[in-house]
XYZ file of C-alpha atoms in Angstrom:
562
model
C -114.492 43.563 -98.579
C -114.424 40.182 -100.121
C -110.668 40.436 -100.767
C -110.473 41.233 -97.448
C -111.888 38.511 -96.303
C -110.533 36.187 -98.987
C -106.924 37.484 -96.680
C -108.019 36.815 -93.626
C -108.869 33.338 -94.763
C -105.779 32.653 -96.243
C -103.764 34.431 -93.495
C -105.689 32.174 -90.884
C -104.930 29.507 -93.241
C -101.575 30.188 -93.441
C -100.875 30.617 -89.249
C -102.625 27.226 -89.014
C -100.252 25.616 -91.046
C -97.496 26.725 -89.464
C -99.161 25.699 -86.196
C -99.278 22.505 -87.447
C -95.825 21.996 -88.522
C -94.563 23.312 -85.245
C -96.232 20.805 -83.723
C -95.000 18.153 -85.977
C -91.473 19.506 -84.958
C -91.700 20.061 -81.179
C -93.561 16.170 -81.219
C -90.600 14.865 -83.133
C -87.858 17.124 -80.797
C -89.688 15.604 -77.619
C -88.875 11.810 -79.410
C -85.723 12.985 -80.420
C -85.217 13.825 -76.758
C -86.458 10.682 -75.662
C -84.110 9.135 -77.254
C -80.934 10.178 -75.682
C -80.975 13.869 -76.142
C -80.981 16.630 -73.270
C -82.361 19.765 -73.049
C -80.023 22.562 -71.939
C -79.934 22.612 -68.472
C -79.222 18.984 -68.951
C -76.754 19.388 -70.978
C -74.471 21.022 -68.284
C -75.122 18.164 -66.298
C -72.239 15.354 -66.001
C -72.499 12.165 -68.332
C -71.143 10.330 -65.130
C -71.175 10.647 -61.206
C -68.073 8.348 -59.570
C -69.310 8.033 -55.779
C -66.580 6.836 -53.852
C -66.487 5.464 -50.237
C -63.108 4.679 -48.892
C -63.732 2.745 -45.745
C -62.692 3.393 -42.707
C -61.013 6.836 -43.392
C -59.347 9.241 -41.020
C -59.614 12.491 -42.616
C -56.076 12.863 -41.204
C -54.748 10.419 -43.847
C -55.100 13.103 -46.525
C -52.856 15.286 -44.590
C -50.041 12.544 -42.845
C -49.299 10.607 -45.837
C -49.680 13.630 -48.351
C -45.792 13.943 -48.801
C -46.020 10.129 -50.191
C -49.287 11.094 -52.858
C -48.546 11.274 -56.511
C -49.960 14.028 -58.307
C -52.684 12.225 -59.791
C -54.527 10.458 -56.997
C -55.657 12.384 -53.925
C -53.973 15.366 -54.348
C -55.936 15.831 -58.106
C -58.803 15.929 -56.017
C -57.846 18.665 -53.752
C -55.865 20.845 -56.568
C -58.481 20.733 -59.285
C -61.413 20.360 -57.192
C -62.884 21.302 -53.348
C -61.636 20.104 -49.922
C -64.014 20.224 -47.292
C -61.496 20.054 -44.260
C -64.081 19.705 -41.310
C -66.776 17.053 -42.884
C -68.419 14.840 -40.174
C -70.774 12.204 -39.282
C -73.455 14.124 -37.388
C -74.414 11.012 -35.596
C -73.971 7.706 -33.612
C -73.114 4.564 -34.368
C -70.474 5.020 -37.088
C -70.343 1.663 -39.116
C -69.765 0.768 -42.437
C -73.679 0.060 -43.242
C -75.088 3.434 -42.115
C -72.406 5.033 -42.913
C -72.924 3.911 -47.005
C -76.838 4.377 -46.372
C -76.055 8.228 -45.051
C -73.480 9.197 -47.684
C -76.146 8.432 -50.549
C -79.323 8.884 -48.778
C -78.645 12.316 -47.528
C -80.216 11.471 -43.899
C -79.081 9.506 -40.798
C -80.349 6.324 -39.339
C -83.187 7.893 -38.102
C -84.745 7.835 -40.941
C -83.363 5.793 -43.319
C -83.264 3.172 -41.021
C -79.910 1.463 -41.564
C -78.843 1.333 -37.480
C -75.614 -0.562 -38.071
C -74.150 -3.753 -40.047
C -76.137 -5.846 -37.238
C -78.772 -4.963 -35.223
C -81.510 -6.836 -33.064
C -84.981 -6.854 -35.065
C -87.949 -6.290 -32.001
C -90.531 -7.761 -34.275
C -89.122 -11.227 -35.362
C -87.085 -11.194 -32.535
C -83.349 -12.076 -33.687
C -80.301 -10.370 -35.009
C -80.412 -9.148 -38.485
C -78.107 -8.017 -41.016
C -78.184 -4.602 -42.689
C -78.420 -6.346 -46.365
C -79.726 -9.163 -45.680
C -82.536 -10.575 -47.909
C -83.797 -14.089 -47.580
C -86.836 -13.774 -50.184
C -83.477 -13.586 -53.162
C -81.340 -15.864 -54.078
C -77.130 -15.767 -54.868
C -76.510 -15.207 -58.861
C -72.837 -15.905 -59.421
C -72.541 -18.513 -56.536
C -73.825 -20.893 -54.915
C -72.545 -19.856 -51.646
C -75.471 -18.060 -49.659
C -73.370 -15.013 -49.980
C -75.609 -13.229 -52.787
C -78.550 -13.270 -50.801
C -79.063 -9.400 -50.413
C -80.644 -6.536 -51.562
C -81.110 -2.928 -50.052
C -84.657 -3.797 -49.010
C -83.994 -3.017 -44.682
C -83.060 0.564 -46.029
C -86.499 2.801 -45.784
C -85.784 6.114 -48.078
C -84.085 6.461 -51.431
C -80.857 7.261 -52.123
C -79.500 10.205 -54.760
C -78.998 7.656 -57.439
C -82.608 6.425 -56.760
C -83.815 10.025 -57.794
C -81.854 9.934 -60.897
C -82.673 6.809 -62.059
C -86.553 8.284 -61.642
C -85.301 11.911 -62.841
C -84.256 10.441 -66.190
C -87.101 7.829 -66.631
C -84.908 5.089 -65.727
C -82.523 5.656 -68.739
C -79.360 6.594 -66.554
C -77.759 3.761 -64.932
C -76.985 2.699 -61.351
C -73.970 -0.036 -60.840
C -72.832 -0.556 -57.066
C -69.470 -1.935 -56.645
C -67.326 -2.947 -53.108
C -65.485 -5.940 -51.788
C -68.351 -5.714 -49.785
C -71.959 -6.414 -49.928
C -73.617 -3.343 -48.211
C -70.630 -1.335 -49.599
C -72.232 -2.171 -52.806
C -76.042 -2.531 -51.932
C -76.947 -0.182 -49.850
C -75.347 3.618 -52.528
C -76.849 1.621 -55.260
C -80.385 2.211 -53.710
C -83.674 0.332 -54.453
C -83.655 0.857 -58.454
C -80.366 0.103 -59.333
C -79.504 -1.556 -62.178
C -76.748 -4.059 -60.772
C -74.703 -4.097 -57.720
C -71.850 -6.621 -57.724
C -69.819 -7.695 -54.314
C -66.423 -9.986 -53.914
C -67.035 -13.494 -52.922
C -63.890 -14.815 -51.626
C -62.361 -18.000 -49.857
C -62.270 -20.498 -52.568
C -63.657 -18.731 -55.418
C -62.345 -15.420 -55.617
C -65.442 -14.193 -58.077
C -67.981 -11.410 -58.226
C -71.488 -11.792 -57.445
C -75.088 -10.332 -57.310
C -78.570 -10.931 -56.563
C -81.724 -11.777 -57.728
C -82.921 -8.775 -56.744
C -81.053 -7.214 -59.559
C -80.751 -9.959 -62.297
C -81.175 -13.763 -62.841
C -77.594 -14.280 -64.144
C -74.491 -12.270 -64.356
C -73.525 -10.222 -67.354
C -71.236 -11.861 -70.361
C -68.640 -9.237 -69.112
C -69.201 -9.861 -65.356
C -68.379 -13.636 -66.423
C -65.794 -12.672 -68.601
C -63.881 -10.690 -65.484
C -64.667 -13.765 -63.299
C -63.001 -15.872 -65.234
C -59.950 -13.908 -66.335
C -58.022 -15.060 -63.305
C -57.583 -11.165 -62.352
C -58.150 -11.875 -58.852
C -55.696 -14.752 -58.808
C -53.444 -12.330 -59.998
C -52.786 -10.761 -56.843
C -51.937 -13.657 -54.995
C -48.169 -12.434 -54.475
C -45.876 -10.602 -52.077
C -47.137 -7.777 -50.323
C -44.245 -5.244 -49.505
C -43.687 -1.331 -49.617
C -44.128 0.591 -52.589
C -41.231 2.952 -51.261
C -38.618 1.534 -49.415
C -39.660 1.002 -45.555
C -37.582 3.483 -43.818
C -38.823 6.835 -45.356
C -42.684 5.456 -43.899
C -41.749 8.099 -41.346
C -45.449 9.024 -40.925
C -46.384 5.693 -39.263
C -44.950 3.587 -36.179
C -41.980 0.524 -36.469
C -43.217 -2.424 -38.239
C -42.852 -4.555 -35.115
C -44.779 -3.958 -32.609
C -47.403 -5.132 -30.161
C -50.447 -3.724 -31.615
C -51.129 -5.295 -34.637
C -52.566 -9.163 -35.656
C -51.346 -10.218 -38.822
C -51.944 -13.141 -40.667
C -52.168 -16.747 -39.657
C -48.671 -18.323 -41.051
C -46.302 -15.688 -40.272
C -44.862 -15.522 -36.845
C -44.618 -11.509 -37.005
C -46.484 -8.772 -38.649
C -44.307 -7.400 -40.450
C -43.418 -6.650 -44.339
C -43.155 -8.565 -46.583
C -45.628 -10.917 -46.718
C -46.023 -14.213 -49.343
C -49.790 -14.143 -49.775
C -49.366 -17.166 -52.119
C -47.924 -18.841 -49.065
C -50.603 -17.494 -46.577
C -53.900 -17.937 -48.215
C -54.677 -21.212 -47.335
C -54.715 -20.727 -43.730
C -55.999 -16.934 -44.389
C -59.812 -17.990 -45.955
C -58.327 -18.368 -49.639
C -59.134 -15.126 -51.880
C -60.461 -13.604 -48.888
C -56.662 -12.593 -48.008
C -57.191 -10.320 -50.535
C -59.729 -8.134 -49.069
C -57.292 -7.398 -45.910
C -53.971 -5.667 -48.406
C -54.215 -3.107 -51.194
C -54.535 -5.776 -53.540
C -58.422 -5.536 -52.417
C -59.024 -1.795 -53.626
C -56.746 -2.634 -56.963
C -58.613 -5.533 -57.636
C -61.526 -3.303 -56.900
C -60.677 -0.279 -59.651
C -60.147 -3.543 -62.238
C -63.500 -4.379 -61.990
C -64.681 -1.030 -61.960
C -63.042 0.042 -65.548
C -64.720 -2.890 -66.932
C -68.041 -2.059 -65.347
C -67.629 1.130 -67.220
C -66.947 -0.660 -70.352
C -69.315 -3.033 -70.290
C -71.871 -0.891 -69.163
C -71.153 1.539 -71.067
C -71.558 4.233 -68.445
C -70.919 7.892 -69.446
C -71.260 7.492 -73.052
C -74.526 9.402 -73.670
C -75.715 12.866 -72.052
C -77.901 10.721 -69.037
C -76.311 10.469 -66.115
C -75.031 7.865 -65.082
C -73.992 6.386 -61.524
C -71.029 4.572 -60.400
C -71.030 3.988 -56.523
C -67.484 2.589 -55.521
C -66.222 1.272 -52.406
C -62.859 0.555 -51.562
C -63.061 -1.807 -48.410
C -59.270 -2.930 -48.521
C -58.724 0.205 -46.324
C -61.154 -1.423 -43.398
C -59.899 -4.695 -42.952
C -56.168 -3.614 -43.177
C -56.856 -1.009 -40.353
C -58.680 -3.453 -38.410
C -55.867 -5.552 -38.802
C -52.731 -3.741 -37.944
C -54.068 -0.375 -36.590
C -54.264 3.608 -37.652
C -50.272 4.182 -36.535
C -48.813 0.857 -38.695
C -46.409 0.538 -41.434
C -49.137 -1.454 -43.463
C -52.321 1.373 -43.235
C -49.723 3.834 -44.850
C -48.813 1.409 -47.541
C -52.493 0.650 -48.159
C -52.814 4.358 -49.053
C -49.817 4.772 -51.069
C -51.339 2.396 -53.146
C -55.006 3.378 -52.872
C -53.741 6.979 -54.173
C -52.127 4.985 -57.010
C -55.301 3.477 -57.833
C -56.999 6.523 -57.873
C -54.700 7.865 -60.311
C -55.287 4.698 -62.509
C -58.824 4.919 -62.213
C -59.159 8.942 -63.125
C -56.661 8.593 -66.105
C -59.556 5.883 -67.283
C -62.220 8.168 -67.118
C -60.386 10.460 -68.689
C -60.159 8.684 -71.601
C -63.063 6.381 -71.630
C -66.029 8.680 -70.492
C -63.624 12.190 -71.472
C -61.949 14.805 -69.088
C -64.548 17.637 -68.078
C -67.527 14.538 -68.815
C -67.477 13.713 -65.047
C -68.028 14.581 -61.303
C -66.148 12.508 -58.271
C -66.952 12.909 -54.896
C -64.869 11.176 -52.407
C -65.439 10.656 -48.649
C -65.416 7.673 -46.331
C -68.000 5.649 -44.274
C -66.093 6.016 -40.763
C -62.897 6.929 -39.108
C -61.094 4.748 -36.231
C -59.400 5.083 -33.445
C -55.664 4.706 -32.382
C -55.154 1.364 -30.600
C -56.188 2.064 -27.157
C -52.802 -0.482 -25.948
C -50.532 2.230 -28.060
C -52.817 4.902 -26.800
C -52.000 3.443 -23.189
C -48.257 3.022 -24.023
C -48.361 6.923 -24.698
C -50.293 7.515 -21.303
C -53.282 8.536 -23.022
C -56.943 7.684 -21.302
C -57.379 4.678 -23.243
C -58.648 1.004 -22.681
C -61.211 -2.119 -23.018
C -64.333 -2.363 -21.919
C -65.118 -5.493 -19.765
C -68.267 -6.925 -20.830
C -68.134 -9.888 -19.045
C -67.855 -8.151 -15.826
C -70.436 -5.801 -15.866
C -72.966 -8.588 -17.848
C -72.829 -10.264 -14.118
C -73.256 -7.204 -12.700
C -75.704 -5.658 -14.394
C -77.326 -9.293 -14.260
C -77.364 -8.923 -10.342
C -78.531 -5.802 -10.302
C -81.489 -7.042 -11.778
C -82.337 -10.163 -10.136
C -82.040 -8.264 -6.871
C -84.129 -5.168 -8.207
C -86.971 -6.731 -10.194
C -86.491 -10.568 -9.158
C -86.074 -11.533 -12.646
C -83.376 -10.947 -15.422
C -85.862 -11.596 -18.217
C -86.452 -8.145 -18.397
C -83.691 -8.246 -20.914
C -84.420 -9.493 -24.497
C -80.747 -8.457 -26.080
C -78.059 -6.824 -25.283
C -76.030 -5.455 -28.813
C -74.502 -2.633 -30.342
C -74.414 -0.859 -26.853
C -78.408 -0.515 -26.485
C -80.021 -2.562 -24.719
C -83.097 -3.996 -25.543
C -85.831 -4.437 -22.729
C -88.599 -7.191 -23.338
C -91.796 -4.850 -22.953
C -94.324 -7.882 -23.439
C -93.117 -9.577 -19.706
C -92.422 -6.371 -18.257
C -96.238 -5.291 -18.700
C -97.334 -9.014 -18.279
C -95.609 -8.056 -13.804
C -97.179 -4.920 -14.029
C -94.053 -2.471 -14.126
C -94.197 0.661 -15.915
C -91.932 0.616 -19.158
C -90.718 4.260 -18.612
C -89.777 3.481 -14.996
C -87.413 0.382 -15.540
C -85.938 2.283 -18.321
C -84.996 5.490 -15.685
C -84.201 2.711 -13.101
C -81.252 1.012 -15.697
C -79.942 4.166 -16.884
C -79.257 5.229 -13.077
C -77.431 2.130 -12.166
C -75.278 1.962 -15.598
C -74.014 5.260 -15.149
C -72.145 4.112 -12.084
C -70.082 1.273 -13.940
C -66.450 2.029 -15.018
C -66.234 3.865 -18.288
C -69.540 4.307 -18.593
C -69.458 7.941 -19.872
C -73.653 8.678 -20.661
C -76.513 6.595 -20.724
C -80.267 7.427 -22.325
C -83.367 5.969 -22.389
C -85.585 5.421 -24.745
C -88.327 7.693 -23.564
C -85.542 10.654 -23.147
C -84.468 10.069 -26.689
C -88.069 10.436 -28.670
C -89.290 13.208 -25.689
C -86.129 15.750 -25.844
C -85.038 17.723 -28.357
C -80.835 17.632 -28.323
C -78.947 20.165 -30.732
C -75.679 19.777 -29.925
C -73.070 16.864 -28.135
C -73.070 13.882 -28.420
C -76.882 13.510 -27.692
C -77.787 14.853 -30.619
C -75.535 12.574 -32.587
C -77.119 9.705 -30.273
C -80.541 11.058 -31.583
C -79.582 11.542 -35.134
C -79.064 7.914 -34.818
C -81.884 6.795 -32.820
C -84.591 4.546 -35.408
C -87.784 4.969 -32.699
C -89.016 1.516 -34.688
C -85.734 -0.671 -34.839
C -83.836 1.217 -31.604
C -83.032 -0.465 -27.952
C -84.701 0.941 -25.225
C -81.202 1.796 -23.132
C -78.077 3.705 -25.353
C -74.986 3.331 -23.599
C -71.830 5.672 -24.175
C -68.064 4.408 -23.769
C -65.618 6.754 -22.157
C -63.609 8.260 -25.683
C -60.725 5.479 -26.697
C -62.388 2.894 -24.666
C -63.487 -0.357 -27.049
C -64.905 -3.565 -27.015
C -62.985 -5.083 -28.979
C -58.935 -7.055 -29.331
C -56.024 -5.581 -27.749
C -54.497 -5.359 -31.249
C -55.863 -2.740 -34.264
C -58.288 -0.579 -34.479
C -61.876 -0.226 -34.908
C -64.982 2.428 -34.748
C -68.724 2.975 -33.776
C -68.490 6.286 -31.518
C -69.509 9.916 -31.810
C -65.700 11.379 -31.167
C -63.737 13.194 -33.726
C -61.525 10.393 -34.440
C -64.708 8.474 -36.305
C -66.351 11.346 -37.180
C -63.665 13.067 -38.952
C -63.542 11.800 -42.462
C -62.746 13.656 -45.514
C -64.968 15.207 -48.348
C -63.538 16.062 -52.059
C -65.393 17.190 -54.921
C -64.180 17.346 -58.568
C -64.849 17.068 -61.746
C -67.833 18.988 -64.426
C -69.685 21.751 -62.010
C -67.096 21.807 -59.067
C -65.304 24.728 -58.604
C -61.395 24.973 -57.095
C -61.277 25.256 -53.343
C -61.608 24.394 -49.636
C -63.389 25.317 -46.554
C -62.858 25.156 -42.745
C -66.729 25.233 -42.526
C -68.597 22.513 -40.823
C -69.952 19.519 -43.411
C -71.139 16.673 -42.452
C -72.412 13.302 -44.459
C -76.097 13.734 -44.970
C -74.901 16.857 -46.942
C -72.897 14.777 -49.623
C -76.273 13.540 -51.832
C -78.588 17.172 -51.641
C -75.038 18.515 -53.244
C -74.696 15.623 -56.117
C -78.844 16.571 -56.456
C -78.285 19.955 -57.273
C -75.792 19.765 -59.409
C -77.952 17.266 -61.368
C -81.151 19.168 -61.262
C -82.439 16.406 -59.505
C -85.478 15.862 -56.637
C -83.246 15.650 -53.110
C -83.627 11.622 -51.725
C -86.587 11.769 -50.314
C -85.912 11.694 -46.516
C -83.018 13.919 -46.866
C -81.698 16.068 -44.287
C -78.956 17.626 -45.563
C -78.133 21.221 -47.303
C -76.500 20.967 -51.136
C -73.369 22.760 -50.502
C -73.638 25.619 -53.297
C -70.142 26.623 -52.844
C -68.651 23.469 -53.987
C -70.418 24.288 -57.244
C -69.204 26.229 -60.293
């Protein structure tokens, strides 16, 4: 009996022991973990997400220019990884600054608040600007130019949730030629987000929101002259006449640059800059997105992003491709250059991470903040229903129609972004019912010439649409920071110049943009099936094992994944 017990003793003696020291091991495995290590499900997790944004789009460059893609660029994409071949915006208006905010946050305006580049705030009453951020100051300049932050943007964004997922150890870095291109995928928690500052300094800058003073590499890359470096003759990568896939280079539907009589190839941008802004020449040619995947390796290097197992996030932008469509136009000589060379880039930029962050170590997705339309003058010149809106005409109209209906035009506080936006405080202080001016506008604006729809306010927070372009309208429709009157063009009619292109509506040619996946955890493949933006971030947040942004809309699109 005493031996017995003497046993147990020991035996309970023994177990507690071992107790012990598996404590001692699973605390030091959980600091060892803390330290850089993964457990592993993380492990099949990629040491770096590449976001990239090329703006304005057409998904119908991946297929008209293919024939001029090298092997490395686009087309790696679509043979190693997934094409999603009917990926949308699934609503209205289509701009570069919601578009950025939906890509990452997984939602649409309506929630994450981002209503266009622009808009009219109803509080403060004035125009505002989607980055905008006048409690920060510039770091990098002196110009008032790095005075932004994400903070008009309500949700998170998927990078947000990883930065939280991994306790803030894997890094966010926003880069674009522009400032909400940057900004607004970087989210609220981002380590650094760095925009081009052209005219006459040609650097790149932040914010205080992020830092007080720009990285020693940042400074270093400022300083290097790389952006000088491009100040030379822009001309075809292949010679001109097999750019079969676009219109002649002269023609009437494109605006070049100030300086040259004609816009056509080549052009001397060491010659033009002075009367083109300086370094902000740049931004409008390839030269933009090149100098854009420069700064980008050394981001990576400096940063030293992808060179642990925490995920890390690089959200790229490659604005180039706007301005040059805005410029010249969807059908021109220079938009198929731009993406001869952007596909270039791309093939630069992948070899990189290939061998700085290591093939297999990644995941790219690749889609675009907008489409655009053809030039509604070609359109014309093709006999297409095409045109331009005259504002000024039915302003005076529409002014009439008020002083003769109410007495008064002040019933209008602003009129932007095609809403209209009704000044509630005097139309209550005359005793009119809100609900009943807004009914009485939207049945006289639906008589004026290419005027295709109009909504109210009150139909737009009271109906449920599912399908047309009132649901896109709603998917876009902020109840707090939305007009009171939505307006809808007739399809390939603009406000804008009779020369290049430009975007904002719900039709196919600025909803249509593409979607690739590839990298670590995408499978080989493609799909007819209907995508569309908010989808993009739930995917990235599965694939991570990561919380979904936390206004998200979207579904994670499983069969993208291995």
């Amino acid at each position: 009996m005493i031996k017995q017990s003497l046993f147990l003793i020991f035996t309970f003696a023994f177990m507690m022991s071992c107790q012990s020291q598996k404590k001692v091991a699973v605390s030091e495995t959980e600091d060892f973990t803390s330290k850089g290590q993964t457990n592993s499900y993380d492990q099949d997790a990629p040491k770096l997400v590449v976001g990239i944004v090329v703006d304005q789009m057409r998904y119908d460059y991946l297929t008209r220019f293919y024939a001029k893609y090298g092997d490395g660029g686009f087309k790696r994409m679509i043979n190693e990884g997934f094409n999603c071949k009917n990926n949308h915006f699934n609503y209205v208006p289509t701009y570069t600054g919601p578009g950025h905010a939906s890509v990452y946050t997984g939602t649409t305006p309506k929630y994450h608040g981002i209503i266009g580049n622009n808009w009219y705030d109803k509080e403060i009453q004035t125009m505002v600007y989607c980055a905008q951020d006048d409690n920060v100051l510039s770091v990098g300049t002196t110009d008032d130019a790095g005075k932004m932050s994400p903070n008009r943007m309500k949700t998170t964004t998927f990078s947000d949730e990883n930065r939280l997922f991994t306790q803030m150890q894997g890094k966010t870095i926003g880069i674009s030629l522009k400032d909400r291109g940057a900004i607004l995928p970087a989210g609220h928690t981002a380590n650094a987000a760095y925009w081009f500052h052209g005219r006459d300094e040609g650097v790149w800058i932040s914010s205080t929101f992020y830092m007080n003073e720009l990285p020693t590499w940042v400074s270093n890359f400022n300083t290097s002259k790389a952006a000088e470096s491009y100040f030379k003759t822009w001309d075809t990568y292949y010679d001109i006449s097999t750019y079969t896939e676009s219109g002649p280079d002269e023609n009437a539907f494109e605006g070049g640059f100030k300086g040259k009589e004609k816009a056509t190839f080549p052009y001397d941008l060491a010659a033009l800059k002075d009367e083109n802004r300086g370094f902000d020449i740049l931004k409008a040619t390839p030269y933009g997105n090149s100098l854009t995947v420069d700064f980008a390796m050394e981001a990576i290097k400096g940063e030293a992003l992808g060179q642990d197992a925490i995920t890390d996030v690089l959200a790229v932008s490659f604005s180039a491709t706007d301005y040059v469509g805005h410029n010249f136009g969807v059908s021109s000589k220079e938009i198929e250059d731009t993406y001869i060379r952007l596909d270039k880039d791309l093939e630069r930029f992948f070899q990189f991470l290939d061998t700085q962050v290591g093939t297999g170590n990644y995941t790219v997705f690749l889609t675009a903040d907008h489409g655009a339309v053809e030039v509604p003058a070609f359109l014309q010149s093709m006999k297409i229903p095409s045109g331009y809106l005259n504002n000024t005409e039915t302003r005076t109209r529409f002014t009439d129609y008020l002083n003769a209906k109410f007495k008064s035009s002040d019933l209008i506080e602003n009129i932007s972004n095609d809403q209209i936006f009704l000044n509630r405080t005097y139309i209550d202080s005359i005793g009119l019912n809100i609900n009943m001016v807004q009914e009485s506008i939207v049945n006289e604006l639906i008589t004026y010439t290419h005027v295709e729809k109009v909504f109210s306010a009150h139909t737009m927070t009271t109906s449920n649409f599912t399908n047309g372009i009132e649901s896109l309208l709603q998917n876009g429709y902020n109840q707090k920071r939305s007009g009171d009157i939505i307006l809808v063009a007739d399809p390939a009619y603009i406000s804008y110049g009779k020369t290049g292109s430009t975007h904002g509506s719900g039709l196919n040619y600025d909803t249509h943009v593409p979607l690739l996946f590839f990298g670590k955890g995408i499978t080989h493949g493609e799909t007819y099936q209907k995508t569309v933006i908010p989808d993009i971030a739930p995917t990235i947040s599965a694939l991570l094992g990561i919380s979904f942004p936390n206004a998200a809309t979207g579904q994670p699109l499983g069969y993208v994944m291995d």
